[in-house]
PDB file of C-alpha atoms in Angstrom:
ATOM      1  CA  GLY A 576      -0.227   0.020  -0.164  1.00 68.00           C
ATOM      2  CA  TRP A 577       1.789   3.301   1.359  1.00 69.00           C
ATOM      3  CA  MET A 578       5.565   1.674   0.385  1.00 72.00           C
ATOM      4  CA  LEU A 579       3.817   1.138  -3.274  1.00 75.00           C
ATOM      5  CA  ASN A 580       2.965   4.983  -3.676  1.00 75.00           C
ATOM      6  CA  HIS A 581       5.906   5.991  -2.191  1.00 75.00           C
ATOM      7  CA  TYR A 582       7.437   4.936  -5.332  1.00 75.00           C
ATOM      8  CA  MET A 583       5.108   5.360  -7.910  1.00 77.00           C
ATOM      9  CA  GLY A 584       5.557   8.564  -6.707  1.00 75.00           C
ATOM     10  CA  MET A 585       9.164   9.094  -8.008  1.00 76.00           C
ATOM     11  CA  ALA A 586      10.316   9.622 -11.007  1.00 79.00           C
ATOM     12  CA  GLN A 587      12.166   6.103 -12.215  1.00 82.00           C
ATOM     13  CA  GLY A 588       9.111   4.519  -9.988  1.00 81.00           C
ATOM     14  CA  PRO A 589       6.846   2.179 -11.234  1.00 87.00           C
ATOM     15  CA  GLN A 590      10.136   0.907 -13.919  1.00 91.00           C
ATOM     16  CA  LEU A 591      11.359  -0.004 -10.025  1.00 91.00           C
ATOM     17  CA  ILE A 592       8.755  -2.052  -8.824  1.00 90.00           C
ATOM     18  CA  MET A 593       8.360  -3.700 -12.359  1.00 94.00           C
ATOM     19  CA  GLN A 594      12.224  -4.711 -11.854  1.00 94.00           C
ATOM     20  CA  ALA A 595      11.844  -6.135  -7.666  1.00 94.00           C
ATOM     21  CA  LEU A 596       8.737  -7.827  -9.153  1.00 96.00           C
ATOM     22  CA  GLY A 597      10.883  -9.106 -12.054  1.00 98.00           C
ATOM     23  CA  LEU A 598      13.794  -9.791  -9.982  1.00 98.00           C
ATOM     24  CA  THR A 599      11.748 -11.395  -6.738  1.00 98.00           C
ATOM     25  CA  SER A 600       9.738 -13.832  -9.231  1.00 98.00           C
ATOM     26  CA  ALA A 601      13.031 -14.915 -10.906  1.00 98.00           C
ATOM     27  CA  ILE A 602      14.256 -15.899  -7.768  1.00 98.00           C
ATOM     28  CA  PHE A 603      11.645 -17.287  -6.678  1.00 98.00           C
ATOM     29  CA  LEU A 604      10.627 -19.256  -9.442  1.00 98.00           C
ATOM     30  CA  GLY A 605      14.052 -20.858  -9.709  1.00 98.00           C
ATOM     31  CA  LEU A 606      15.067 -21.529  -6.091  1.00 98.00           C
ATOM     32  CA  SER A 607      12.197 -23.057  -5.730  1.00 97.00           C
ATOM     33  CA  ALA A 608      12.540 -25.691  -9.526  1.00 98.00           C
ATOM     34  CA  TYR A 609      16.264 -26.270  -7.613  1.00 98.00           C
ATOM     35  CA  VAL A 610      14.556 -27.483  -4.773  1.00 97.00           C
ATOM     36  CA  ILE A 611      11.655 -29.482  -6.580  1.00 95.00           C
ATOM     37  CA  THR A 612      14.418 -31.044  -9.001  1.00 97.00           C
ATOM     38  CA  THR A 613      17.587 -32.288  -6.674  1.00 96.00           C
ATOM     39  CA  LYS A 614      14.834 -33.223  -4.026  1.00 93.00           C
ATOM     40  CA  LYS A 615      17.381 -31.439  -1.222  1.00 94.00           C
ATOM     41  CA  ASP A 616      16.285 -31.355   2.360  1.00 94.00           C
ATOM     42  CA  PHE A 617      17.062 -27.569   3.533  1.00 96.00           C
ATOM     43  CA  SER A 618      15.317 -28.750   7.003  1.00 94.00           C
ATOM     44  CA  PHE A 619      19.059 -27.709   8.812  1.00 96.00           C
ATOM     45  CA  MET A 620      18.418 -24.605   7.884  1.00 96.00           C
ATOM     46  CA  ARG A 621      16.115 -23.648  10.789  1.00 96.00           C
ATOM     47  CA  GLY A 622      17.898 -22.635  13.702  1.00 97.00           C
ATOM     48  CA  PHE A 623      19.987 -20.413  11.369  1.00 98.00           C
ATOM     49  CA  LEU A 624      16.995 -18.344   9.348  1.00 98.00           C
ATOM     50  CA  PHE A 625      14.920 -18.559  13.049  1.00 97.00           C
ATOM     51  CA  ALA A 626      18.629 -16.321  14.903  1.00 98.00           C
ATOM     52  CA  GLY A 627      18.491 -14.432  11.210  1.00 98.00           C
ATOM     53  CA  LEU A 628      14.976 -13.452  11.564  1.00 97.00           C
ATOM     54  CA  LEU A 629      15.604 -12.506  14.961  1.00 98.00           C
ATOM     55  CA  VAL A 630      19.135 -10.664  14.588  1.00 98.00           C
ATOM     56  CA  MET A 631      17.245  -8.652  11.761  1.00 97.00           C
ATOM     57  CA  ILE A 632      14.304  -7.226  13.483  1.00 97.00           C
ATOM     58  CA  GLY A 633      16.686  -6.659  16.330  1.00 98.00           C
ATOM     59  CA  CYS A 634      18.702  -4.506  13.751  1.00 97.00           C
ATOM     60  CA  ALA A 635      15.728  -2.735  12.067  1.00 96.00           C
ATOM     61  CA  LEU A 636      14.183  -1.906  15.312  1.00 97.00           C
ATOM     62  CA  ILE A 637      17.454  -0.444  16.879  1.00 97.00           C
ATOM     63  CA  ASN A 638      17.854   1.351  13.119  1.00 96.00           C
ATOM     64  CA  LEU A 639      14.569   3.024  13.685  1.00 96.00           C
ATOM     65  CA  PHE A 640      16.363   5.208  16.313  1.00 96.00           C
ATOM     66  CA  VAL A 641      19.782   5.734  14.999  1.00 96.00           C
ATOM     67  CA  GLN A 642      18.012   6.232  11.121  1.00 93.00           C
ATOM     68  CA  SER A 643      21.633   4.973   9.239  1.00 94.00           C
ATOM     69  CA  SER A 644      21.114   4.999   5.898  1.00 91.00           C
ATOM     70  CA  VAL A 645      24.236   2.589   5.823  1.00 94.00           C
ATOM     71  CA  ALA A 646      22.191   0.368   8.462  1.00 96.00           C
ATOM     72  CA  PHE A 647      19.242   0.873   6.091  1.00 94.00           C
ATOM     73  CA  LEU A 648      20.629  -1.254   3.350  1.00 95.00           C
ATOM     74  CA  ALA A 649      22.957  -3.407   5.091  1.00 97.00           C
ATOM     75  CA  ILE A 650      19.643  -5.011   6.703  1.00 97.00           C
ATOM     76  CA  ASN A 651      17.930  -4.885   3.677  1.00 96.00           C
ATOM     77  CA  ALA A 652      20.620  -6.775   1.934  1.00 97.00           C
ATOM     78  CA  ALA A 653      20.534  -9.109   4.901  1.00 98.00           C
ATOM     79  CA  VAL A 654      16.722  -9.742   4.789  1.00 98.00           C
ATOM     80  CA  ALA A 655      17.119  -9.932   1.372  1.00 98.00           C
ATOM     81  CA  MET A 656      19.223 -13.070   1.645  1.00 98.00           C
ATOM     82  CA  LEU A 657      17.312 -14.505   4.564  1.00 98.00           C
ATOM     83  CA  MET A 658      14.047 -14.972   2.989  1.00 98.00           C
ATOM     84  CA  THR A 659      15.603 -16.730  -0.612  1.00 98.00           C
ATOM     85  CA  GLY A 660      17.341 -18.742   2.677  1.00 98.00           C
ATOM     86  CA  PHE A 661      13.537 -19.116   3.553  1.00 98.00           C
ATOM     87  CA  ILE A 662      12.185 -19.965   0.288  1.00 98.00           C
ATOM     88  CA  LEU A 663      14.610 -22.711   0.167  1.00 98.00           C
ATOM     89  CA  TYR A 664      13.499 -24.035   3.521  1.00 97.00           C
ATOM     90  CA  ASP A 665       9.730 -23.672   3.310  1.00 96.00           C
ATOM     91  CA  THR A 666       9.484 -25.219  -0.281  1.00 96.00           C
ATOM     92  CA  SER A 667      11.852 -28.139   0.847  1.00 96.00           C
ATOM     93  CA  ARG A 668       9.181 -28.610   4.135  1.00 95.00           C
ATOM     94  CA  ILE A 669       6.538 -28.948   1.716  1.00 94.00           C
ATOM     95  CA  ILE A 670       8.310 -31.246  -1.161  1.00 93.00           C
ATOM     96  CA  HIS A 671       9.170 -33.731   1.773  1.00 92.00           C
ATOM     97  CA  GLY A 672       6.068 -33.275   4.085  1.00 87.00           C
ATOM     98  CA  GLY A 673       7.695 -31.821   6.714  1.00 84.00           C
ATOM     99  CA  GLU A 674       4.425 -29.287   6.426  1.00 85.00           C
ATOM    100  CA  THR A 675       1.240 -30.780   6.466  1.00 86.00           C
ATOM    101  CA  ASN A 676      -1.105 -27.738   6.531  1.00 92.00           C
ATOM    102  CA  TYR A 677      -0.857 -26.250   3.397  1.00 91.00           C
ATOM    103  CA  ILE A 678      -2.235 -23.515   4.237  1.00 95.00           C
ATOM    104  CA  ARG A 679       0.837 -22.166   6.664  1.00 95.00           C
ATOM    105  CA  ALA A 680       2.726 -23.407   3.787  1.00 94.00           C
ATOM    106  CA  THR A 681       0.989 -21.096   1.393  1.00 96.00           C
ATOM    107  CA  ILE A 682       1.499 -17.776   4.156  1.00 97.00           C
ATOM    108  CA  ALA A 683       5.106 -18.776   4.058  1.00 96.00           C
ATOM    109  CA  LEU A 684       5.901 -18.820   1.424  1.00 97.00           C
ATOM    110  CA  TYR A 685       3.755 -15.466   0.242  1.00 98.00           C
ATOM    111  CA  LEU A 686       5.395 -13.544   2.836  1.00 98.00           C
ATOM    112  CA  ASP A 687       8.988 -15.002   1.390  1.00 98.00           C
ATOM    113  CA  PHE A 688       7.727 -13.614  -1.539  1.00 98.00           C
ATOM    114  CA  ILE A 689       6.653 -10.421  -0.584  1.00 97.00           C
ATOM    115  CA  ASN A 690       9.429  -9.235   1.922  1.00 97.00           C
ATOM    116  CA  LEU A 691      11.720 -10.796  -0.760  1.00 98.00           C
ATOM    117  CA  PHE A 692      10.044  -7.802  -3.164  1.00 97.00           C
ATOM    118  CA  ILE A 693      10.219  -5.193  -0.319  1.00 94.00           C
ATOM    119  CA  SER A 694      14.227  -6.324   0.030  1.00 96.00           C
ATOM    120  CA  LEU A 695      14.335  -5.711  -3.122  1.00 96.00           C
ATOM    121  CA  LEU A 696      12.285  -2.992  -4.165  1.00 94.00           C
ATOM    122  CA  HIS A 697      14.246  -1.212  -0.873  1.00 92.00           C
ATOM    123  CA  LEU A 698      17.583  -1.912  -2.318  1.00 94.00           C
ATOM    124  CA  LEU A 699      16.588  -1.027  -6.176  1.00 92.00           C
ATOM    125  CA  GLY A 700      15.514   2.347  -4.923  1.00 87.00           C
ATOM    126  CA  ILE A 701      18.752   3.236  -2.850  1.00 81.00           C
ATOM    127  CA  ALA A 702      20.882   2.108  -5.999  1.00 78.00           C
ATOM    128  CA  ASN A 703      19.133   4.866  -7.900  1.00 75.00           C
ATOM    129  CA  ASP A 704      18.958   7.415  -5.608  1.00 68.00           C
ATOM    130  CA  GLU A 705      15.113   6.748  -4.410  1.00 47.00           C
TER     131      GLU A 705
END
């Protein structure tokens, strides 16, 4: 909502949104295809992903007060990498039967996609000095 409106109001905003959406879709489809074709089990990443998520939430809360643009860039880059890990993990759980509640699995993949999209949108916005 409000974030897309922010980018839509910029000179290159619509192009940034489409770039972020295309990049997010390519990453999501590529990682999902990798998990499906290789049948690798990424359940070992659970602890690392959870710890990384807690660290990123803590860093984001601290940056609310510090307001560092360098920290904002670093946090978004780290969240983008973290979300790629979550895509691998969540897709693997669905493939290997670790997640039997398909509503929860769908919501998890949706959140992975949205969070990756938001992080990439911020990174592209920073790269274009927006």
